Amino acid sequence: MDEPLTPNPSHERSARGGADSDAALDAALRAALTHDPPGFDPKAHYRRIREGIAGAGLRRWRDGWARWRELRARAWVPAVSFGLGAACAAVLILALRAGMPQPPEVIEPLSQVLPDGPPAGVVLQVRFRDDIALSTLRASLRAVDAEVIGGPSALGIWRIRVPSEAEERSLRTLAADPAVLQVQPEP
């Protein structure tokens, strides 16, 4: 057994010397592993590693905290400020809008509200042309001193009230009007 004991790959170990050379190699390795290399202090080595890890962890923690403080200063404060500003603007707009007078709704009723008492006058049914303007319709009604009490219905019939003493004159005037297709007293 003059050959030196050096570790070989496992495929060479089994091919060269068999079980005896493996046992000798294992014994040599165990002997080498029980002694530290010259000039190596394991406790000092582990102490340096532990200090490096602890220092890196503490630095990482401090850097992370500083990064979060910076993000908070850069992101959260402006976001909260924007939200509060938007809320204040909304309240201000609602307060100003509530104090402003609303424009009146323009509703132009074509019929008037019926009075509480008995109707004074005669009710006529009038059918106007479909293509007349509202101003022409009003002029025709003004000519006979009539007021609209209903209409137009689904058939286009308007119910108007004229004074009782002017019923015949109103019928003739409306029948002669080119805007009127049909006029008759209400049954």
Tab-separated table of C-alpha atoms in Angstrom:
chain	number	residue	atom	x	y	z
A	1	MET	CA	0.000	0.000	0.000
A	2	ASP	CA	2.454	2.502	-1.186
A	3	GLU	CA	0.055	4.660	-3.056
A	4	PRO	CA	-0.904	7.950	-1.409
A	5	LEU	CA	-4.329	8.357	0.153
A	6	THR	CA	-6.078	10.985	-1.830
A	7	PRO	CA	-9.789	11.174	-2.287
A	8	ASN	CA	-10.921	9.958	-5.679
A	9	PRO	CA	-14.293	10.070	-7.282
A	10	SER	CA	-16.564	7.269	-6.166
A	11	HIS	CA	-16.409	5.419	-9.501
A	12	GLU	CA	-12.575	5.219	-9.276
A	13	ARG	CA	-12.599	4.218	-5.599
A	14	SER	CA	-14.612	1.098	-6.181
A	15	ALA	CA	-12.709	0.146	-9.312
A	16	ARG	CA	-9.173	0.504	-7.886
A	17	GLY	CA	-8.753	-1.118	-4.554
A	18	GLY	CA	-12.037	-2.548	-3.429
A	19	ALA	CA	-13.282	-2.459	0.166
A	20	ASP	CA	-9.809	-2.238	1.801
A	21	SER	CA	-8.803	0.954	0.026
A	22	ASP	CA	-12.225	2.482	0.787
A	23	ALA	CA	-11.813	1.801	4.491
A	24	ALA	CA	-8.322	3.310	4.502
A	25	LEU	CA	-9.539	6.380	2.640
A	26	ASP	CA	-12.437	6.814	5.046
A	27	ALA	CA	-10.084	6.565	8.022
A	28	ALA	CA	-7.751	9.175	6.516
A	29	LEU	CA	-10.648	11.540	5.872
A	30	ARG	CA	-11.966	11.160	9.411
A	31	ALA	CA	-8.532	11.901	10.817
A	32	ALA	CA	-8.238	15.030	8.665
A	33	LEU	CA	-11.686	16.269	9.649
A	34	THR	CA	-11.119	16.012	13.403
A	35	HIS	CA	-8.297	18.558	13.308
A	36	ASP	CA	-8.733	22.186	12.203
A	37	PRO	CA	-6.441	23.555	9.544
A	38	PRO	CA	-3.418	25.407	10.937
A	39	GLY	CA	-4.168	29.068	11.782
A	40	PHE	CA	-7.963	28.580	11.738
A	41	ASP	CA	-9.959	29.692	14.796
A	42	PRO	CA	-13.544	28.438	14.373
A	43	LYS	CA	-14.979	30.523	17.252
A	44	ALA	CA	-13.565	33.750	15.824
A	45	HIS	CA	-14.777	32.709	12.372
A	46	TYR	CA	-18.355	32.110	13.579
A	47	ARG	CA	-18.283	35.342	15.609
A	48	ARG	CA	-17.400	37.316	12.445
A	49	ILE	CA	-20.190	35.581	10.533
A	50	ARG	CA	-22.714	36.263	13.327
A	51	GLU	CA	-21.745	39.953	13.528
A	52	GLY	CA	-21.993	40.291	9.755
A	53	ILE	CA	-25.429	38.714	9.711
A	54	ALA	CA	-26.658	40.757	12.670
A	55	GLY	CA	-25.254	43.974	11.193
A	56	ALA	CA	-26.781	43.263	7.798
A	57	GLY	CA	-30.163	42.452	9.349
A	58	LEU	CA	-30.132	45.587	11.469
A	59	ARG	CA	-29.082	47.680	8.473
A	60	ARG	CA	-31.789	46.059	6.381
A	61	TRP	CA	-34.371	46.768	9.102
A	62	ARG	CA	-33.244	50.388	9.452
A	63	ASP	CA	-33.217	50.846	5.682
A	64	GLY	CA	-36.698	49.328	5.403
A	65	TRP	CA	-38.062	51.605	8.137
A	66	ALA	CA	-36.484	54.651	6.511
A	67	ARG	CA	-37.912	53.598	3.152
A	68	TRP	CA	-41.414	53.276	4.639
A	69	ARG	CA	-41.106	56.668	6.327
A	70	GLU	CA	-40.056	58.172	3.014
A	71	LEU	CA	-42.941	56.488	1.170
A	72	ARG	CA	-45.376	57.671	3.816
A	73	ALA	CA	-44.106	61.207	3.479
A	74	ARG	CA	-44.248	61.030	-0.297
A	75	ALA	CA	-47.481	59.097	-0.837
A	76	TRP	CA	-49.838	59.027	2.150
A	77	VAL	CA	-49.794	62.645	3.155
A	78	PRO	CA	-50.567	63.931	-0.354
A	79	ALA	CA	-53.245	61.267	-0.800
A	80	VAL	CA	-54.953	62.219	2.459
A	81	SER	CA	-54.581	65.904	1.625
A	82	PHE	CA	-56.174	65.335	-1.773
A	83	GLY	CA	-59.053	63.389	-0.222
A	84	LEU	CA	-59.721	66.067	2.372
A	85	GLY	CA	-59.496	68.769	-0.272
A	86	ALA	CA	-61.979	66.950	-2.506
A	87	ALA	CA	-64.378	66.474	0.417
A	88	CYS	CA	-64.145	70.170	1.331
A	89	ALA	CA	-64.742	71.158	-2.292
A	90	ALA	CA	-67.826	68.913	-2.475
A	91	VAL	CA	-69.256	70.405	0.736
A	92	LEU	CA	-68.543	73.923	-0.523
A	93	ILE	CA	-70.241	73.242	-3.867
A	94	LEU	CA	-73.305	71.780	-2.142
A	95	ALA	CA	-73.489	74.744	0.247
A	96	LEU	CA	-73.202	77.267	-2.570
A	97	ARG	CA	-75.717	75.418	-4.686
A	98	ALA	CA	-78.241	75.291	-1.836
A	99	GLY	CA	-77.978	79.057	-1.356
A	100	MET	CA	-78.539	79.865	-5.011
A	101	PRO	CA	-82.135	80.441	-6.108
A	102	GLN	CA	-83.379	77.810	-8.480
A	103	PRO	CA	-84.787	79.039	-11.781
A	104	PRO	CA	-88.519	78.515	-12.036
A	105	GLU	CA	-89.606	75.569	-14.078
A	106	VAL	CA	-91.170	76.733	-17.283
A	107	ILE	CA	-94.428	74.875	-17.537
A	108	GLU	CA	-96.893	76.174	-20.020
A	109	PRO	CA	-100.188	74.483	-19.255
A	110	LEU	CA	-102.563	74.202	-22.159
A	111	SER	CA	-105.549	73.709	-19.910
A	112	GLN	CA	-106.490	75.593	-16.789
A	113	VAL	CA	-107.504	74.237	-13.432
A	114	LEU	CA	-111.232	73.741	-13.087
A	115	PRO	CA	-112.909	76.105	-10.624
A	116	ASP	CA	-114.556	74.720	-7.501
A	117	GLY	CA	-118.024	76.031	-8.362
A	118	PRO	CA	-120.306	75.049	-11.209
A	119	PRO	CA	-118.882	75.770	-14.650
A	120	ALA	CA	-119.942	79.098	-16.105
A	121	GLY	CA	-120.368	78.831	-19.820
A	122	VAL	CA	-120.763	76.209	-22.517
A	123	VAL	CA	-118.230	73.467	-23.292
A	124	LEU	CA	-117.344	72.952	-26.948
A	125	GLN	CA	-115.332	70.187	-28.595
A	126	VAL	CA	-112.885	71.536	-31.162
A	127	ARG	CA	-110.534	69.659	-33.467
A	128	PHE	CA	-107.669	71.744	-34.846
A	129	ARG	CA	-105.423	70.946	-37.793
A	130	ASP	CA	-102.370	68.894	-36.847
A	131	ASP	CA	-99.854	71.282	-38.403
A	132	ILE	CA	-100.873	74.540	-36.666
A	133	ALA	CA	-98.617	76.403	-34.283
A	134	LEU	CA	-99.503	76.961	-30.657
A	135	SER	CA	-99.701	80.705	-31.264
A	136	THR	CA	-102.348	80.163	-33.984
A	137	LEU	CA	-104.356	77.931	-31.651
A	138	ARG	CA	-104.260	80.574	-28.923
A	139	ALA	CA	-105.275	83.314	-31.372
A	140	SER	CA	-108.299	81.241	-32.458
A	141	LEU	CA	-109.353	80.734	-28.842
A	142	ARG	CA	-108.765	84.391	-27.951
A	143	ALA	CA	-111.063	85.454	-30.801
A	144	VAL	CA	-114.017	83.731	-29.114
A	145	ASP	CA	-112.926	84.482	-25.516
A	146	ALA	CA	-112.523	80.745	-24.775
A	147	GLU	CA	-110.448	78.915	-22.221
A	148	VAL	CA	-109.011	75.416	-22.560
A	149	ILE	CA	-110.365	72.958	-20.014
A	150	GLY	CA	-108.944	69.766	-21.521
A	151	GLY	CA	-107.148	68.292	-24.437
A	152	PRO	CA	-105.923	67.331	-26.759
A	153	SER	CA	-107.363	63.841	-26.421
A	154	ALA	CA	-106.106	60.776	-28.259
A	155	LEU	CA	-108.259	61.824	-31.232
A	156	GLY	CA	-106.940	65.407	-31.140
A	157	ILE	CA	-110.112	66.915	-29.667
A	158	TRP	CA	-109.795	69.936	-27.370
A	159	ARG	CA	-112.425	70.817	-24.766
A	160	ILE	CA	-112.931	74.575	-24.456
A	161	ARG	CA	-115.321	76.721	-22.438
A	162	VAL	CA	-116.966	79.813	-23.956
A	163	PRO	CA	-119.396	82.250	-22.302
A	164	SER	CA	-123.023	81.069	-22.464
A	165	GLU	CA	-124.285	84.223	-24.173
A	166	ALA	CA	-121.677	83.875	-26.976
A	167	GLU	CA	-122.216	80.189	-27.820
A	168	GLU	CA	-123.719	80.685	-31.309
A	169	ARG	CA	-121.224	83.381	-32.273
A	170	SER	CA	-118.327	81.182	-31.014
A	171	LEU	CA	-119.542	78.189	-33.040
A	172	ARG	CA	-119.772	80.310	-36.232
A	173	THR	CA	-116.386	81.994	-35.651
A	174	LEU	CA	-114.563	78.725	-34.951
A	175	ALA	CA	-116.236	76.948	-37.891
A	176	ALA	CA	-115.036	79.732	-40.200
A	177	ASP	CA	-111.474	79.618	-38.811
A	178	PRO	CA	-109.081	77.811	-41.241
A	179	ALA	CA	-107.156	76.289	-38.290
A	180	VAL	CA	-110.263	74.436	-37.070
A	181	LEU	CA	-111.312	71.154	-38.688
A	182	GLN	CA	-114.425	70.504	-36.607
A	183	VAL	CA	-116.355	72.222	-33.798
A	184	GLN	CA	-119.487	71.087	-31.910
A	185	PRO	CA	-121.075	71.511	-28.497
A	186	GLU	CA	-120.206	68.858	-25.966
A	187	PRO	CA	-123.065	66.351	-25.634
